[in-house]
mmCIF file of C-alpha atoms in Angstrom:
data_model
loop_
_atom_site.group_PDB
_atom_site.id
_atom_site.type_symbol
_atom_site.label_atom_id
_atom_site.label_comp_id
_atom_site.label_asym_id
_atom_site.label_seq_id
_atom_site.Cartn_x
_atom_site.Cartn_y
_atom_site.Cartn_z
ATOM 1 C CA MET A 1 -2.938 -35.121 -9.815
ATOM 2 C CA LYS A 2 -5.082 -32.176 -8.691
ATOM 3 C CA LYS A 3 -2.070 -29.906 -8.417
ATOM 4 C CA THR A 4 -0.889 -31.053 -11.847
ATOM 5 C CA LEU A 5 -4.238 -30.254 -13.419
ATOM 6 C CA LEU A 6 -4.316 -26.829 -11.795
ATOM 7 C CA SER A 7 -0.855 -26.049 -13.181
ATOM 8 C CA ILE A 8 -1.695 -26.687 -16.841
ATOM 9 C CA CYS A 9 0.170 -24.022 -18.763
ATOM 10 C CA ALA A 10 -0.248 -22.092 -21.974
ATOM 11 C CA LEU A 11 3.107 -21.986 -23.806
ATOM 12 C CA LEU A 12 3.835 -18.543 -25.184
ATOM 13 C CA VAL A 13 6.840 -17.064 -26.971
ATOM 14 C CA TRP A 14 8.529 -13.680 -26.548
ATOM 15 C CA ALA A 15 11.777 -12.606 -28.235
ATOM 16 C CA GLY A 16 12.448 -16.168 -29.288
ATOM 17 C CA THR A 17 12.311 -17.557 -25.750
ATOM 18 C CA ALA A 18 9.619 -19.944 -24.546
ATOM 19 C CA PHE A 19 7.798 -19.080 -21.350
ATOM 20 C CA ALA A 20 5.441 -21.394 -19.501
ATOM 21 C CA ILE A 21 2.530 -19.317 -18.257
ATOM 22 C CA ASN A 22 0.924 -20.897 -15.212
ATOM 23 C CA ALA A 23 -2.826 -20.891 -14.745
ATOM 24 C CA ASN A 24 -4.215 -17.643 -13.284
ATOM 25 C CA THR A 25 -1.118 -15.735 -14.423
ATOM 26 C CA VAL A 26 -0.524 -12.671 -16.569
ATOM 27 C CA GLU A 27 3.126 -12.093 -17.445
ATOM 28 C CA ILE A 28 4.312 -8.598 -18.387
ATOM 29 C CA VAL A 29 7.862 -8.126 -19.693
ATOM 30 C CA PHE A 30 9.021 -4.520 -20.211
ATOM 31 C CA ASN A 31 11.619 -3.781 -22.856
ATOM 32 C CA GLY A 32 12.269 -0.096 -23.513
ATOM 33 C CA THR A 33 9.230 1.475 -25.150
ATOM 34 C CA THR A 34 7.419 -1.840 -25.570
ATOM 35 C CA ALA A 35 6.024 -4.542 -23.341
ATOM 36 C CA THR A 36 4.805 -8.052 -23.999
ATOM 37 C CA VAL A 37 1.721 -9.214 -22.122
ATOM 38 C CA ASN A 38 1.034 -12.947 -21.985
ATOM 39 C CA VAL A 39 -2.244 -14.142 -20.466
ATOM 40 C CA ALA A 40 -2.878 -17.707 -19.324
ATOM 41 C CA SER A 41 -5.684 -19.335 -21.274
ATOM 42 C CA ASN A 42 -7.847 -20.103 -18.225
ATOM 43 C CA ILE A 43 -8.288 -16.399 -17.416
ATOM 44 C CA ALA A 44 -8.145 -14.914 -20.915
ATOM 45 C CA SER A 45 -11.856 -14.088 -20.860
ATOM 46 C CA TYR A 46 -11.425 -12.028 -17.678
ATOM 47 C CA VAL A 47 -8.423 -9.905 -18.693
ATOM 48 C CA SER A 48 -8.536 -7.060 -21.197
ATOM 49 C CA VAL A 49 -5.262 -5.499 -22.372
ATOM 50 C CA GLY A 50 -5.928 -2.024 -23.731
ATOM 51 C CA SER A 51 -2.353 -0.952 -24.437
ATOM 52 C CA GLY A 52 -1.212 -3.295 -27.193
ATOM 53 C CA THR A 53 2.575 -3.567 -27.155
ATOM 54 C CA SER A 54 3.070 -0.162 -25.495
ATOM 55 C CA SER A 55 5.291 0.044 -22.408
ATOM 56 C CA HIS A 56 2.410 1.869 -20.707
ATOM 57 C CA VAL A 57 0.553 -1.330 -19.887
ATOM 58 C CA ARG A 58 -3.139 -0.915 -19.089
ATOM 59 C CA ILE A 59 -5.132 -3.930 -17.925
ATOM 60 C CA VAL A 60 -8.765 -4.184 -16.891
ATOM 61 C CA GLN A 61 -9.794 -7.212 -14.866
ATOM 62 C CA ASP A 62 -13.457 -8.022 -15.595
ATOM 63 C CA SER A 63 -15.828 -7.010 -12.797
ATOM 64 C CA LEU A 64 -17.495 -10.443 -13.078
ATOM 65 C CA PHE A 65 -14.233 -12.167 -12.112
ATOM 66 C CA ALA A 66 -14.630 -13.767 -8.679
ATOM 67 C CA GLY A 67 -11.703 -16.168 -8.539
ATOM 68 C CA VAL A 68 -10.909 -19.380 -10.408
ATOM 69 C CA ASP A 69 -8.818 -22.522 -9.939
ATOM 70 C CA LYS A 70 -7.834 -22.179 -6.299
ATOM 71 C CA THR A 71 -4.464 -23.656 -5.382
ATOM 72 C CA VAL A 72 -2.384 -24.091 -2.253
ATOM 73 C CA ASP A 73 -0.396 -20.935 -3.022
ATOM 74 C CA ASN A 74 -3.364 -19.024 -4.358
ATOM 75 C CA GLU A 75 -6.204 -19.654 -1.931
ATOM 76 C CA ASP A 76 -8.527 -17.035 -3.376
ATOM 77 C CA GLY A 77 -7.980 -18.061 -6.977
ATOM 78 C CA GLU A 78 -6.933 -14.507 -7.767
ATOM 79 C CA ILE A 79 -5.046 -13.401 -10.854
ATOM 80 C CA ILE A 80 -1.271 -13.062 -10.491
ATOM 81 C CA TYR A 81 0.458 -10.319 -12.501
ATOM 82 C CA VAL A 82 4.187 -11.024 -12.950
ATOM 83 C CA LEU A 83 6.267 -7.954 -13.858
ATOM 84 C CA SER A 84 9.873 -7.946 -15.063
ATOM 85 C CA GLY A 85 12.181 -6.101 -17.459
ATOM 86 C CA THR A 86 13.184 -2.472 -17.886
ATOM 87 C CA SER A 87 11.603 0.719 -19.206
ATOM 88 C CA THR A 88 12.431 4.389 -18.655
ATOM 89 C CA ASP A 89 9.015 5.391 -20.019
ATOM 90 C CA GLY A 90 6.424 2.856 -18.891
ATOM 91 C CA GLU A 91 3.818 1.977 -16.278
ATOM 92 C CA PHE A 92 1.629 -0.811 -14.985
ATOM 93 C CA PHE A 93 -2.033 0.201 -14.622
ATOM 94 C CA LEU A 94 -4.553 -2.272 -13.232
ATOM 95 C CA GLU A 95 -8.289 -1.774 -12.836
ATOM 96 C CA GLY A 96 -10.503 -4.406 -11.227
ATOM 97 C CA SER A 97 -12.827 -5.351 -8.404
ATOM 98 C CA PHE A 98 -11.323 -8.557 -6.992
ATOM 99 C CA LYS A 99 -8.216 -9.289 -4.946
ATOM 100 C CA ALA A 100 -5.026 -9.649 -6.979
ATOM 101 C CA THR A 101 -1.316 -10.377 -6.604
ATOM 102 C CA VAL A 102 1.442 -8.376 -8.287
ATOM 103 C CA GLU A 103 4.796 -10.182 -8.399
ATOM 104 C CA LEU A 104 7.961 -8.192 -9.029
ATOM 105 C CA ARG A 105 10.686 -10.342 -10.600
ATOM 106 C CA GLY A 106 13.493 -7.962 -11.504
ATOM 107 C CA LEU A 107 11.637 -4.817 -12.619
ATOM 108 C CA THR A 108 13.144 -1.396 -13.303
ATOM 109 C CA LEU A 109 10.329 0.948 -14.261
ATOM 110 C CA THR A 110 10.097 4.727 -14.594
ATOM 111 C CA ASN A 111 6.946 6.605 -15.573
ATOM 112 C CA PRO A 112 7.759 10.273 -16.332
ATOM 113 C CA GLY A 113 4.068 11.207 -16.302
ATOM 114 C CA GLY A 114 2.561 9.417 -13.332
ATOM 115 C CA PRO A 115 2.770 6.383 -11.037
ATOM 116 C CA ALA A 116 5.067 3.531 -11.997
ATOM 117 C CA ILE A 117 2.489 1.117 -10.571
ATOM 118 C CA ASN A 118 -1.115 2.342 -10.497
ATOM 119 C CA LEU A 119 -3.522 -0.100 -8.823
ATOM 120 C CA GLN A 120 -7.065 1.108 -9.361
ATOM 121 C CA ASP A 121 -8.578 -1.876 -7.566
ATOM 122 C CA GLY A 122 -10.332 -1.248 -4.257
ATOM 123 C CA LYS A 123 -9.669 -4.741 -2.911
ATOM 124 C CA ARG A 124 -6.634 -6.283 -1.213
ATOM 125 C CA ILE A 125 -3.519 -6.236 -3.399
ATOM 126 C CA SER A 126 -0.525 -8.374 -2.451
ATOM 127 C CA MET A 127 2.711 -7.067 -3.917
ATOM 128 C CA SER A 128 5.235 -9.884 -3.717
ATOM 129 C CA VAL A 129 8.898 -8.970 -4.257
ATOM 130 C CA LYS A 130 10.503 -12.235 -5.251
ATOM 131 C CA ASN A 131 13.556 -13.630 -3.529
ATOM 132 C CA GLY A 132 16.893 -12.694 -5.130
ATOM 133 C CA THR A 133 15.474 -9.848 -7.252
ATOM 134 C CA THR A 134 16.066 -6.106 -7.077
ATOM 135 C CA ASN A 135 13.237 -3.895 -8.291
ATOM 136 C CA THR A 136 13.333 -0.119 -8.763
ATOM 137 C CA LEU A 137 10.320 2.145 -9.348
ATOM 138 C CA THR A 138 10.311 5.880 -10.137
ATOM 139 C CA ASP A 139 7.390 8.150 -11.008
ATOM 140 C CA GLY A 140 6.965 11.576 -12.600
ATOM 141 C CA ALA A 141 4.836 14.676 -12.204
ATOM 142 C CA ASN A 142 1.103 13.946 -12.060
ATOM 143 C CA GLU A 143 -1.148 15.623 -9.500
ATOM 144 C CA ASP A 144 -4.015 13.221 -10.261
ATOM 145 C CA TYR A 145 -2.307 10.463 -8.253
ATOM 146 C CA ASN A 146 -0.602 10.325 -4.907
ATOM 147 C CA GLY A 147 2.391 8.032 -5.206
ATOM 148 C CA CYS A 148 4.987 6.222 -7.273
ATOM 149 C CA ILE A 149 3.059 3.165 -6.084
ATOM 150 C CA HIS A 150 -0.574 4.277 -5.959
ATOM 151 C CA CYS A 151 -3.084 1.784 -4.557
ATOM 152 C CA LYS A 152 -6.824 2.409 -4.396
ATOM 153 C CA GLY A 153 -7.390 -0.538 -2.050
ATOM 154 C CA HIS A 154 -5.352 -2.107 0.741
ATOM 155 C CA LEU A 155 -1.770 -3.040 0.034
ATOM 156 C CA LYS A 156 0.318 -5.871 1.454
ATOM 157 C CA LEU A 157 4.024 -5.613 0.630
ATOM 158 C CA LYS A 158 5.839 -8.901 1.133
ATOM 159 C CA GLY A 159 8.519 -11.213 -0.236
ATOM 160 C CA LYS A 160 12.250 -11.678 0.268
ATOM 161 C CA GLY A 161 13.564 -9.468 -2.510
ATOM 162 C CA THR A 162 14.447 -5.765 -2.626
ATOM 163 C CA LEU A 163 12.150 -2.933 -3.698
ATOM 164 C CA ASN A 164 13.428 0.634 -4.212
ATOM 165 C CA VAL A 165 10.856 3.420 -4.621
ATOM 166 C CA ALA A 166 11.370 7.105 -5.510
ATOM 167 C CA GLY A 167 8.448 9.540 -5.488
ATOM 168 C CA LYS A 168 9.319 12.425 -7.793
ATOM 169 C CA SER A 169 5.774 13.860 -7.792
ATOM 170 C CA ARG A 170 4.162 13.337 -4.379
ATOM 171 C CA HIS A 171 4.483 10.393 -1.972
ATOM 172 C CA GLY A 172 6.730 7.395 -2.490
ATOM 173 C CA ILE A 173 4.050 4.836 -1.605
ATOM 174 C CA TYR A 174 0.364 5.682 -1.235
ATOM 175 C CA SER A 175 -2.403 3.319 -0.142
ATOM 176 C CA LYS A 176 -5.966 4.588 0.177
ATOM 177 C CA GLU A 177 -6.596 1.860 2.740
ATOM 178 C CA TYR A 178 -4.288 -0.065 5.082
ATOM 179 C CA LEU A 179 -0.646 -0.955 4.400
ATOM 180 C CA GLU A 180 1.287 -3.948 5.745
ATOM 181 C CA VAL A 181 5.008 -4.700 5.357
ATOM 182 C CA LYS A 182 6.452 -8.192 5.788
ATOM 183 C CA ASN A 183 9.851 -9.811 5.059
ATOM 184 C CA LEU A 184 11.021 -7.736 2.083
ATOM 185 C CA THR A 185 13.752 -5.096 1.924
ATOM 186 C CA LEU A 186 11.912 -1.870 1.131
ATOM 187 C CA ASN A 187 13.830 1.357 0.432
ATOM 188 C CA VAL A 188 11.947 4.593 -0.131
ATOM 189 C CA THR A 189 14.803 6.654 -1.526
ATOM 190 C CA GLY A 190 13.019 9.973 -1.948
ATOM 191 C CA ALA A 191 9.654 11.728 -2.032
ATOM 192 C CA VAL A 192 8.401 15.240 -2.700
ATOM 193 C CA LYS A 193 5.901 14.713 0.136
ATOM 194 C CA ASP A 194 5.656 11.711 2.498
ATOM 195 C CA GLY A 195 7.798 8.647 2.043
ATOM 196 C CA ILE A 196 4.837 6.392 2.883
ATOM 197 C CA HIS A 197 1.266 7.640 3.210
ATOM 198 C CA CYS A 198 -1.683 5.361 3.948
ATOM 199 C CA LYS A 199 -5.106 5.312 5.563
ATOM 200 C CA GLU A 200 -6.848 3.048 8.096
ATOM 201 C CA TYR A 201 -3.649 1.660 9.682
ATOM 202 C CA MET A 202 -0.073 0.603 8.944
ATOM 203 C CA LEU A 203 1.688 -2.506 10.232
ATOM 204 C CA VAL A 204 5.420 -3.229 9.996
ATOM 205 C CA GLU A 205 5.620 -6.902 10.908
ATOM 206 C CA SER A 206 9.078 -7.887 9.653
ATOM 207 C CA GLY A 207 11.659 -7.155 7.000
ATOM 208 C CA THR A 208 13.899 -4.119 6.501
ATOM 209 C CA LEU A 209 12.311 -0.737 5.770
ATOM 210 C CA SER A 210 14.270 2.461 5.165
ATOM 211 C CA VAL A 211 13.005 5.938 4.298
ATOM 212 C CA SER A 212 15.249 8.785 3.152
ATOM 213 C CA GLY A 213 15.219 11.947 1.073
ATOM 214 C CA VAL A 214 11.613 12.938 1.890
ATOM 215 C CA GLN A 215 10.348 16.518 2.071
ATOM 216 C CA ASP A 216 7.471 15.989 4.497
ATOM 217 C CA ASP A 217 6.758 13.122 6.931
ATOM 218 C CA ALA A 218 8.689 9.897 6.540
ATOM 219 C CA ILE A 219 5.524 7.906 7.373
ATOM 220 C CA GLN A 220 1.986 9.234 7.768
ATOM 221 C CA VAL A 221 -1.134 7.226 8.658
ATOM 222 C CA GLU A 222 -4.611 8.764 8.392
ATOM 223 C CA LEU A 223 -8.078 7.768 9.418
ATOM 224 C CA SER A 224 -10.120 6.879 6.362
ATOM 225 C CA GLY A 225 -13.371 8.101 7.897
ATOM 226 C CA THR A 226 -14.269 10.631 10.585
ATOM 227 C CA THR A 227 -14.392 8.213 13.547
ATOM 228 C CA SER A 228 -12.024 5.517 14.737
ATOM 229 C CA THR A 229 -12.777 1.827 15.164
ATOM 230 C CA GLY A 230 -9.812 1.513 17.502
ATOM 231 C CA THR A 231 -7.643 -1.589 17.302
ATOM 232 C CA THR A 232 -9.608 -4.651 16.167
ATOM 233 C CA ALA A 233 -8.851 -8.372 16.403
ATOM 234 C CA SER A 234 -6.308 -9.224 13.672
ATOM 235 C CA HIS A 235 -6.968 -5.663 12.403
ATOM 236 C CA GLU A 236 -10.149 -6.903 10.726
ATOM 237 C CA ASP A 237 -12.151 -3.967 9.315
ATOM 238 C CA GLU A 238 -9.916 -1.595 11.266
ATOM 239 C CA ASP A 239 -9.893 2.127 10.589
ATOM 240 C CA SER A 240 -7.937 3.502 13.515
ATOM 241 C CA GLY A 241 -5.252 5.669 11.956
ATOM 242 C CA ASN A 242 -2.788 3.644 14.058
ATOM 243 C CA PHE A 243 0.842 2.821 13.262
ATOM 244 C CA TYR A 244 2.122 -0.549 14.506
ATOM 245 C CA MET A 245 5.643 -1.923 14.487
ATOM 246 C CA THR A 246 5.952 -5.438 15.889
ATOM 247 C CA GLY A 247 9.185 -6.573 14.214
ATOM 248 C CA GLY A 248 11.725 -5.927 11.496
ATOM 249 C CA THR A 249 14.055 -2.958 11.154
ATOM 250 C CA LEU A 250 12.898 0.590 10.436
ATOM 251 C CA THR A 251 15.532 3.170 9.484
ATOM 252 C CA ILE A 252 14.554 6.781 8.834
ATOM 253 C CA ALA A 253 17.245 9.192 7.673
ATOM 254 C CA SER A 254 17.363 12.694 9.108
ATOM 255 C CA GLY A 255 16.424 15.607 6.880
ATOM 256 C CA TYR A 256 12.671 15.016 6.629
ATOM 257 C CA GLN A 257 10.657 18.206 6.983
ATOM 258 C CA GLY A 258 7.781 16.815 9.056
ATOM 259 C CA LYS A 259 7.822 13.896 11.489
ATOM 260 C CA ALA A 260 9.481 10.514 11.370
ATOM 261 C CA VAL A 261 6.104 8.884 12.075
ATOM 262 C CA LYS A 262 2.793 10.738 12.155
ATOM 263 C CA ALA A 263 -0.570 9.102 12.846
ATOM 264 C CA ASP A 264 -4.177 10.132 13.285
ATOM 265 C CA GLY A 265 -4.420 7.346 15.867
ATOM 266 C CA THR A 266 -1.735 6.007 18.167
ATOM 267 C CA ILE A 267 1.834 4.906 17.475
ATOM 268 C CA SER A 268 2.686 1.471 18.870
ATOM 269 C CA MET A 269 6.262 0.185 18.477
ATOM 270 C CA THR A 270 6.502 -3.015 20.501
ATOM 271 C CA GLY A 271 9.171 -4.917 18.591
ATOM 272 C CA GLY A 272 11.903 -4.742 15.997
ATOM 273 C CA THR A 273 14.810 -2.335 15.633
ATOM 274 C CA ARG A 274 14.208 1.392 15.259
ATOM 275 C CA ASN A 275 17.038 3.438 13.748
ATOM 276 C CA PHE A 276 15.625 6.947 13.980
ATOM 277 C CA ASP A 277 14.666 9.638 16.452
ATOM 278 C CA THR A 278 11.691 7.953 18.117
ATOM 279 C CA THR A 279 10.719 11.239 19.763
ATOM 280 C CA SER A 280 10.043 12.696 16.300
ATOM 281 C CA THR A 281 6.484 11.405 16.238
ATOM 282 C CA GLU A 282 3.035 12.910 16.312
ATOM 283 C CA GLU A 283 -0.199 11.145 17.162
ATOM 284 C CA TYR A 284 -3.458 13.062 17.155
ATOM 285 C CA ALA A 285 -4.891 10.501 19.558
ATOM 286 C CA GLY A 286 -2.045 11.419 21.901
ATOM 287 C CA VAL A 287 -4.635 13.454 23.780
ATOM 288 C CA GLN A 288 -5.600 10.111 25.287
ATOM 289 C CA GLY A 289 -2.803 10.792 27.733
ATOM 290 C CA ILE A 290 -4.554 13.887 29.081
ATOM 291 C CA VAL A 291 -6.184 13.327 32.467
ATOM 292 C CA LEU A 292 -9.636 14.876 32.485
ATOM 293 C CA SER A 293 -10.925 16.729 35.498
ATOM 294 C CA GLU A 294 -14.523 16.114 34.471
ATOM 295 C CA GLN A 295 -16.514 13.370 36.093
ATOM 296 C CA ALA A 296 -16.895 9.977 34.441
ATOM 297 C CA GLY A 297 -19.367 10.050 31.594
ATOM 298 C CA THR A 298 -18.556 13.608 30.534
ATOM 299 C CA SER A 299 -16.595 14.512 27.425
ATOM 300 C CA ALA A 300 -13.893 16.948 26.365
ATOM 301 C CA VAL A 301 -13.087 18.482 22.979
ATOM 302 C CA PHE A 302 -9.604 19.119 21.543
ATOM 303 C CA ASP A 303 -8.269 20.482 18.272
ATOM 304 C CA LEU A 304 -6.042 18.341 16.056
ATOM 305 C CA GLN A 305 -2.949 19.528 17.926
ATOM 306 C CA GLY A 306 -4.303 18.175 21.219
ATOM 307 C CA ARG A 307 -5.240 21.591 22.642
ATOM 308 C CA ARG A 308 -8.435 21.912 24.668
ATOM 309 C CA ALA A 309 -11.247 23.511 22.649
ATOM 310 C CA THR A 310 -14.617 24.879 23.700
ATOM 311 C CA PRO A 311 -17.330 22.241 24.257
ATOM 312 C CA HIS A 312 -19.267 23.438 21.206
ATOM 313 C CA ALA A 313 -16.305 23.796 18.827
ATOM 314 C CA LYS A 314 -17.191 23.059 15.204
ATOM 315 C CA GLY A 315 -15.311 21.401 12.377
ATOM 316 C CA LEU A 316 -12.837 18.518 12.563
ATOM 317 C CA VAL A 317 -12.099 17.893 16.251
ATOM 318 C CA LEU A 318 -10.982 15.204 18.684
ATOM 319 C CA LEU A 319 -13.674 14.114 21.116
ATOM 320 C CA ARG A 320 -12.607 12.250 24.260
ATOM 321 C CA GLN A 321 -15.217 10.430 26.291
ATOM 322 C CA GLY A 322 -15.104 7.400 28.553
ATOM 323 C CA GLY A 323 -11.392 6.791 27.955
ATOM 324 C CA LYS A 324 -11.774 6.764 24.160
ATOM 325 C CA THR A 325 -10.752 9.463 21.712
ATOM 326 C CA ILE A 326 -12.282 9.788 18.258
ATOM 327 C CA LYS A 327 -11.712 12.158 15.371
ATOM 328 C CA THR A 328 -15.030 13.542 14.169
ATOM 329 C CA ILE A 329 -16.706 16.387 12.287
ATOM 330 C CA ARG A 330 -19.214 18.481 14.267
#
């Protein structure tokens, strides 16, 4: 009975077809230069659609929203945005301050003037690529944003469908915080800069990930701040600049101009299948492998290429002390 009550739907109509909109759900259907946005009645007061029927969909999730109607599949009671359809001149823009889920259910979306998906929400965003669907995203020139998928918060890519991403302006996928990949088939088919660029850390847990046609690094992971937390339990509040691969398949085509994998922290590949030149990596924290001649308790300073610097070097440096290396500004 509880599950039934939580699944009460608002029945909406688009193009003569009836759609049942589940609680907590916003459905966006792209169709050329237009898009239809249907909002479930239980969250209507929290969702503002500022784009009308335009294919450049702009949604603001009220800052007072803190989750409603928790369910088994939606433990945080977050809003679920379901995207489908086709547009060669469209985008999905989301602004908010609470965790959200974006479901891709057969979406082909090109934005000639910016990101195809622009997530201006600093919280965790789950992007779920639904089983049996193929989804293709392409962006266009816009120096104000960093990727075809641009995420202000932390991004979890999951699902059992296929997602193809082409970055015609800068990176293919950009996350200002951490990035995790699980189960889906993810193909970054081109990028003017990095194929995937994120901060804090990146984890490839499972699925199939391929990167090709990039003009800088295939994958780059940065520290978000100036010092590293190191690896934390379950990566909670981690800002290490580390790259982890524990499973799945990672294929990186030759032809990139930088490195296959580049990280401000360390690169840990303990599982999965790696179809690329695994020597084509760069980790700033690789200076951890340097054996210091100084006595315990003393420190050493290196530049970002791992070269020994003077003890009083200024600027952005790597400081190694007590077996730990941090990136810091002096």
